[in-house]
Short mmCIF file of C-alpha atoms in Angstrom, two decimals:
data_model
loop_
_atom_site.label_atom_id
_atom_site.label_comp_id
_atom_site.label_asym_id
_atom_site.label_seq_id
_atom_site.Cartn_x
_atom_site.Cartn_y
_atom_site.Cartn_z
CA MET A 1 12.91 -30.85 0.48
CA LYS A 2 14.54 -27.90 2.20
CA SER A 3 11.14 -26.59 3.27
CA ARG A 4 10.36 -29.96 4.89
CA GLY A 5 13.70 -30.04 6.66
CA LYS A 6 14.82 -33.13 4.72
CA LEU A 7 18.11 -32.89 2.87
CA PRO A 8 19.39 -35.52 0.41
CA LYS A 9 22.68 -37.28 1.12
CA PHE A 10 23.51 -37.91 -2.54
CA ILE A 11 21.93 -38.30 -5.98
CA TYR A 12 21.98 -41.72 -7.65
CA VAL A 13 21.15 -41.94 -11.35
CA ILE A 14 21.40 -44.30 -14.33
CA PRO A 15 21.32 -41.64 -17.07
CA ASN A 16 21.62 -43.91 -20.11
CA TYR A 17 19.03 -46.59 -20.99
CA HIS A 18 17.84 -46.82 -17.42
CA ASN A 19 17.20 -50.12 -15.68
CA PRO A 20 14.30 -50.92 -15.64
CA GLY A 21 12.74 -48.15 -17.73
CA GLY A 22 15.11 -47.99 -20.68
CA TYR A 23 14.86 -44.20 -20.63
CA THR A 24 17.68 -41.71 -21.23
CA LEU A 25 18.18 -38.51 -19.27
CA SER A 26 18.31 -35.42 -21.49
CA LEU A 27 21.27 -33.05 -21.51
CA GLU A 28 19.17 -30.37 -19.82
CA ARG A 29 18.17 -32.69 -16.97
CA ARG A 30 21.77 -33.80 -16.50
CA LYS A 31 22.82 -30.18 -16.11
CA HIS A 32 19.95 -29.66 -13.69
CA LEU A 33 21.18 -32.56 -11.54
CA ILE A 34 24.58 -30.90 -11.32
CA ASP A 35 22.91 -27.65 -10.24
CA LEU A 36 20.96 -29.53 -7.56
CA ALA A 37 24.10 -31.27 -6.33
CA VAL A 38 25.91 -27.94 -6.06
CA ASP A 39 22.90 -26.37 -4.33
CA PHE A 40 22.69 -29.16 -1.72
CA ASN A 41 26.48 -29.70 -1.66
CA ILE A 42 26.14 -33.43 -2.22
CA PRO A 43 27.76 -35.95 -4.60
CA ILE A 44 26.19 -37.53 -7.68
CA VAL A 45 26.62 -41.26 -8.25
CA GLU A 46 26.46 -41.75 -12.03
CA ASP A 47 25.93 -45.44 -12.76
CA ASN A 48 26.55 -46.10 -16.46
CA PRO A 49 26.57 -49.86 -17.12
CA TYR A 50 24.76 -49.61 -20.48
CA GLY A 51 26.17 -46.39 -21.90
CA GLU A 52 28.23 -48.06 -24.63
CA LEU A 53 25.20 -49.95 -25.94
CA ARG A 54 23.58 -47.18 -28.02
CA TYR A 55 21.41 -48.32 -30.95
CA SER A 56 19.75 -45.05 -31.96
CA GLY A 57 19.62 -41.41 -30.97
CA SER A 58 22.50 -39.04 -30.29
CA LYS A 59 25.18 -39.63 -27.69
CA ILE A 60 24.74 -37.35 -24.69
CA PRO A 61 27.76 -36.29 -22.60
CA SER A 62 28.15 -38.03 -19.27
CA ILE A 63 27.37 -36.09 -16.12
CA LYS A 64 30.96 -36.71 -15.05
CA SER A 65 32.26 -34.89 -18.14
CA MET A 66 30.35 -31.77 -17.03
CA ASP A 67 31.41 -32.06 -13.39
CA PRO A 68 32.63 -28.61 -12.25
CA ASP A 69 34.18 -29.60 -8.93
CA ASN A 70 34.81 -33.38 -8.92
CA ARG A 71 31.62 -34.24 -7.03
CA VAL A 72 30.45 -36.88 -9.54
CA ILE A 73 31.31 -40.52 -8.77
CA TYR A 74 31.23 -42.42 -12.07
CA MET A 75 30.69 -46.19 -12.21
CA GLY A 76 30.95 -48.61 -15.13
CA THR A 77 31.17 -52.34 -15.76
CA PHE A 78 32.55 -54.93 -18.16
CA SER A 79 29.74 -57.44 -17.60
CA LYS A 80 27.13 -55.58 -19.66
CA VAL A 81 29.29 -54.49 -22.60
CA MET A 82 31.61 -57.51 -22.93
CA THR A 83 30.40 -60.71 -21.30
CA PRO A 84 28.02 -61.39 -18.36
CA GLY A 85 30.48 -63.78 -16.75
CA LEU A 86 33.07 -61.03 -16.25
CA ARG A 87 31.67 -59.60 -13.03
CA ILE A 88 34.00 -56.66 -12.71
CA GLY A 89 33.39 -52.93 -12.62
CA TYR A 90 35.23 -49.70 -12.04
CA VAL A 91 34.78 -46.40 -10.23
CA ILE A 92 36.11 -42.94 -11.09
CA GLY A 93 36.08 -40.31 -8.39
CA GLU A 94 37.97 -38.14 -5.96
CA GLU A 95 41.15 -39.83 -4.69
CA GLU A 96 40.23 -39.91 -1.00
CA PHE A 97 36.84 -41.41 -1.80
CA ILE A 98 38.38 -44.12 -4.01
CA SER A 99 40.78 -45.05 -1.20
CA LYS A 100 37.83 -45.58 1.14
CA VAL A 101 36.00 -47.63 -1.49
CA ASN A 102 39.07 -49.86 -1.84
CA LEU A 103 39.11 -50.51 1.90
CA LEU A 104 35.39 -51.27 1.93
CA LYS A 105 35.74 -53.63 -1.04
CA GLN A 106 38.51 -55.54 0.73
CA ALA A 107 36.36 -55.85 3.84
CA LEU A 108 33.36 -57.12 1.86
CA ASP A 109 34.91 -59.80 -0.34
CA LEU A 110 38.72 -59.73 0.06
CA SER A 111 39.05 -57.99 -3.33
CA THR A 112 38.02 -59.01 -6.83
CA ASN A 113 39.05 -62.23 -8.55
CA THR A 114 42.58 -61.52 -9.83
CA LEU A 115 42.11 -63.57 -13.00
CA SER A 116 39.05 -61.48 -13.93
CA GLU A 117 41.07 -58.33 -13.38
CA TYR A 118 43.83 -59.60 -15.69
CA ILE A 119 41.27 -60.51 -18.34
CA ALA A 120 39.76 -57.02 -18.15
CA TYR A 121 43.25 -55.53 -18.33
CA GLU A 122 44.04 -57.49 -21.50
CA TYR A 123 40.69 -56.51 -23.02
CA LEU A 124 41.69 -52.88 -22.63
CA LYS A 125 45.34 -53.30 -23.55
CA ARG A 126 44.53 -55.13 -26.80
CA ASP A 127 41.54 -52.92 -27.70
CA VAL A 128 39.23 -55.95 -27.62
CA MET A 129 36.34 -53.80 -26.40
CA LYS A 130 36.63 -51.42 -29.36
CA LYS A 131 36.22 -54.40 -31.67
CA GLN A 132 33.57 -56.26 -29.67
CA ILE A 133 31.17 -53.48 -28.70
CA PRO A 134 30.10 -52.67 -32.31
CA LYS A 135 29.29 -56.37 -32.80
CA ASN A 136 27.21 -56.38 -29.62
CA ILE A 137 25.41 -53.23 -30.75
CA GLU A 138 24.56 -54.82 -34.10
CA ILE A 139 23.11 -57.91 -32.40
CA TYR A 140 21.20 -56.03 -29.70
CA THR A 141 19.77 -53.50 -32.17
CA LYS A 142 18.08 -56.32 -34.08
CA LYS A 143 16.74 -57.78 -30.84
CA ARG A 144 15.46 -54.43 -29.59
CA ASP A 145 13.72 -53.78 -32.91
CA ALA A 146 12.23 -57.29 -32.89
CA MET A 147 10.77 -56.76 -29.43
CA LEU A 148 9.26 -53.37 -30.27
CA THR A 149 7.76 -54.81 -33.46
CA ALA A 150 6.34 -57.81 -31.58
CA LEU A 151 4.85 -55.59 -28.89
CA SER A 152 3.13 -53.41 -31.50
CA ALA A 153 1.74 -56.48 -33.25
CA ASN A 154 0.55 -58.43 -30.20
CA PHE A 155 0.06 -56.42 -27.02
CA PRO A 156 -3.40 -55.10 -26.04
CA SER A 157 -4.24 -51.61 -27.27
CA ASN A 158 -4.41 -50.24 -23.71
CA SER A 159 -0.76 -51.16 -23.09
CA THR A 160 2.23 -48.83 -23.40
CA TRP A 161 5.97 -49.45 -23.40
CA SER A 162 9.27 -47.62 -23.57
CA LYS A 163 11.24 -47.39 -26.81
CA PRO A 164 14.84 -47.41 -25.58
CA ASP A 165 17.71 -45.99 -27.61
CA GLY A 166 20.04 -48.52 -25.99
CA GLY A 167 20.55 -50.90 -23.10
CA MET A 168 18.73 -54.19 -22.58
CA PHE A 169 15.25 -53.48 -21.27
CA VAL A 170 11.75 -52.46 -22.25
CA TRP A 171 9.35 -51.19 -19.57
CA ALA A 172 5.74 -52.13 -20.25
CA THR A 173 2.58 -50.83 -18.58
CA VAL A 174 -0.60 -52.88 -18.98
CA ASP A 175 -4.26 -52.71 -17.98
CA PRO A 176 -4.37 -51.15 -14.47
CA ARG A 177 -6.65 -53.98 -13.31
CA ILE A 178 -3.85 -56.50 -13.87
CA ASP A 179 -1.33 -57.23 -11.12
CA THR A 180 1.81 -58.40 -12.93
CA THR A 181 3.18 -60.00 -9.76
CA LYS A 182 0.10 -62.23 -9.46
CA MET A 183 0.18 -62.88 -13.21
CA LEU A 184 3.79 -64.10 -13.21
CA ALA A 185 2.96 -67.72 -12.32
CA ARG A 186 0.52 -67.93 -15.25
CA SER A 187 3.13 -66.37 -17.54
CA VAL A 188 5.77 -68.90 -16.49
CA ARG A 189 3.32 -71.72 -17.19
CA ASN A 190 2.95 -70.23 -20.67
CA GLY A 191 6.73 -70.34 -21.08
CA VAL A 192 7.79 -66.73 -20.65
CA ALA A 193 9.12 -64.74 -17.68
CA TYR A 194 9.59 -61.08 -16.79
CA ILE A 195 10.36 -58.97 -13.72
CA SER A 196 7.21 -57.49 -12.21
CA GLY A 197 7.23 -53.73 -11.71
CA VAL A 198 6.87 -53.76 -7.92
CA SER A 199 10.45 -55.02 -7.69
CA PHE A 200 11.62 -51.55 -8.72
CA TYR A 201 9.50 -49.39 -6.42
CA PRO A 202 10.08 -48.57 -2.73
CA ASN A 203 6.37 -49.29 -2.24
CA ALA A 204 3.73 -51.28 -4.08
CA GLU A 205 1.60 -48.41 -5.40
CA LYS A 206 1.92 -49.44 -9.06
CA ARG A 207 1.36 -53.11 -9.84
CA ASN A 208 0.67 -53.18 -13.59
CA ASN A 209 4.23 -52.77 -14.89
CA MET A 210 6.86 -55.24 -16.04
CA ARG A 211 10.47 -55.19 -17.21
CA ILE A 212 11.17 -57.26 -20.32
CA ASN A 213 14.73 -58.16 -21.34
CA PHE A 214 15.65 -58.52 -25.02
CA SER A 215 19.40 -59.15 -24.68
CA PHE A 216 19.39 -62.92 -24.10
CA PRO A 217 16.70 -64.52 -26.33
CA THR A 218 17.09 -64.92 -30.08
CA VAL A 219 14.94 -62.87 -32.47
CA PRO A 220 12.54 -65.81 -33.13
CA GLU A 221 12.30 -66.42 -29.37
CA ILE A 222 11.49 -62.74 -28.82
CA HIS A 223 8.60 -62.87 -31.29
CA GLU A 224 7.26 -66.10 -29.79
CA GLY A 225 7.78 -64.88 -26.23
CA ILE A 226 5.85 -61.65 -26.78
CA LYS A 227 3.00 -63.63 -28.38
CA ARG A 228 2.85 -65.85 -25.31
CA LEU A 229 3.02 -62.86 -22.99
CA ALA A 230 0.19 -61.18 -24.89
CA ARG A 231 -1.87 -64.37 -24.61
CA THR A 232 -1.14 -64.42 -20.88
CA LEU A 233 -2.39 -60.85 -20.59
CA ASP A 234 -5.60 -61.79 -22.41
CA GLU A 235 -6.15 -64.76 -20.08
CA GLU A 236 -5.44 -62.69 -16.98
CA SER A 237 -7.65 -59.85 -18.17
CA ALA A 238 -10.57 -62.21 -18.84
CA GLU A 239 -10.21 -63.71 -15.37
CA VAL A 240 -10.03 -60.31 -13.66
CA ILE A 241 -13.03 -58.97 -15.59
CA GLY A 242 -14.98 -62.14 -14.79
CA ALA A 243 -14.17 -61.88 -11.09
CA THR A 244 -15.21 -58.21 -11.06
CA ALA A 245 -18.51 -59.05 -12.76
CA ARG A 246 -19.25 -61.83 -10.25
CA ALA A 247 -18.45 -59.52 -7.35
CA ALA A 248 -20.88 -56.93 -8.71
#
C-alpha cells in the first residue's frame, strides 16, 4: 500500500468466529496485525461479539490483551451472548476516544435505552452471564454439530463450507455456476432462507457463496432445512446446466 501511495486509516477485524465466514484469526496473524498497526501508526478496531461462544479449539488471546500502546479499540455486545433483544454493546479504548464516541452516540440516538443498560448492569452484578453463557454454549454446540453433519450428508460433493469453532455461522461455497442471489427466491419457496455471499463483498465478483445461521432453528429444523437447501441446489444446478446446454 505504501508503494501505491495509499495508507490505511485503521484496521477493522472480527478475530473470533468471523461473520460471515466463521473463521478464527490465529495468534500469529493477530500479532502481525499489531505490527502492521504500529508500522502504519493506525488503530485496530477489534470487534468481538461472538468471542464467548467457543465450542471447540483453544482460546486465543484478544488483540487488545497484546496491545503495546493502547491503539486497539475493543468492542463487545450482550445481544449475541445473552439475548438478541438486549441491543446493547460496549467499547474499551483510550479515554479521549471514548469521550468522542459518547458524544457521537448522543448525537445519533440520544443515548441507549436506560432500562436496557440497567438490565445489563444487573446481569454483570449478579454474575448472570457466567451462569448463562455455558448453557448457551451447550445448546449452540449441538446445533453447530447438527449443521455440519447435515451438510456432509446432503450437500453436493463440489461444495465446501467452514467448520467454525464458535459463533453462529457457517460459510458455504457451492458450484461456481450457481448464483446464490438468484437462487434465493427458489430457496424461500422451498422453505429455507440464507444470506447470499454478495452481501458481504464490496463488489460482486463472487456469487456462489452463502451464510447459513445455526443459532435460531432447532436441531430437527437444521437437518430438514439443509435437506431442503440441498434440494434447492440440485434444482438450480439442473436449470443452469440445461440453460447452458440450450445456449450451446
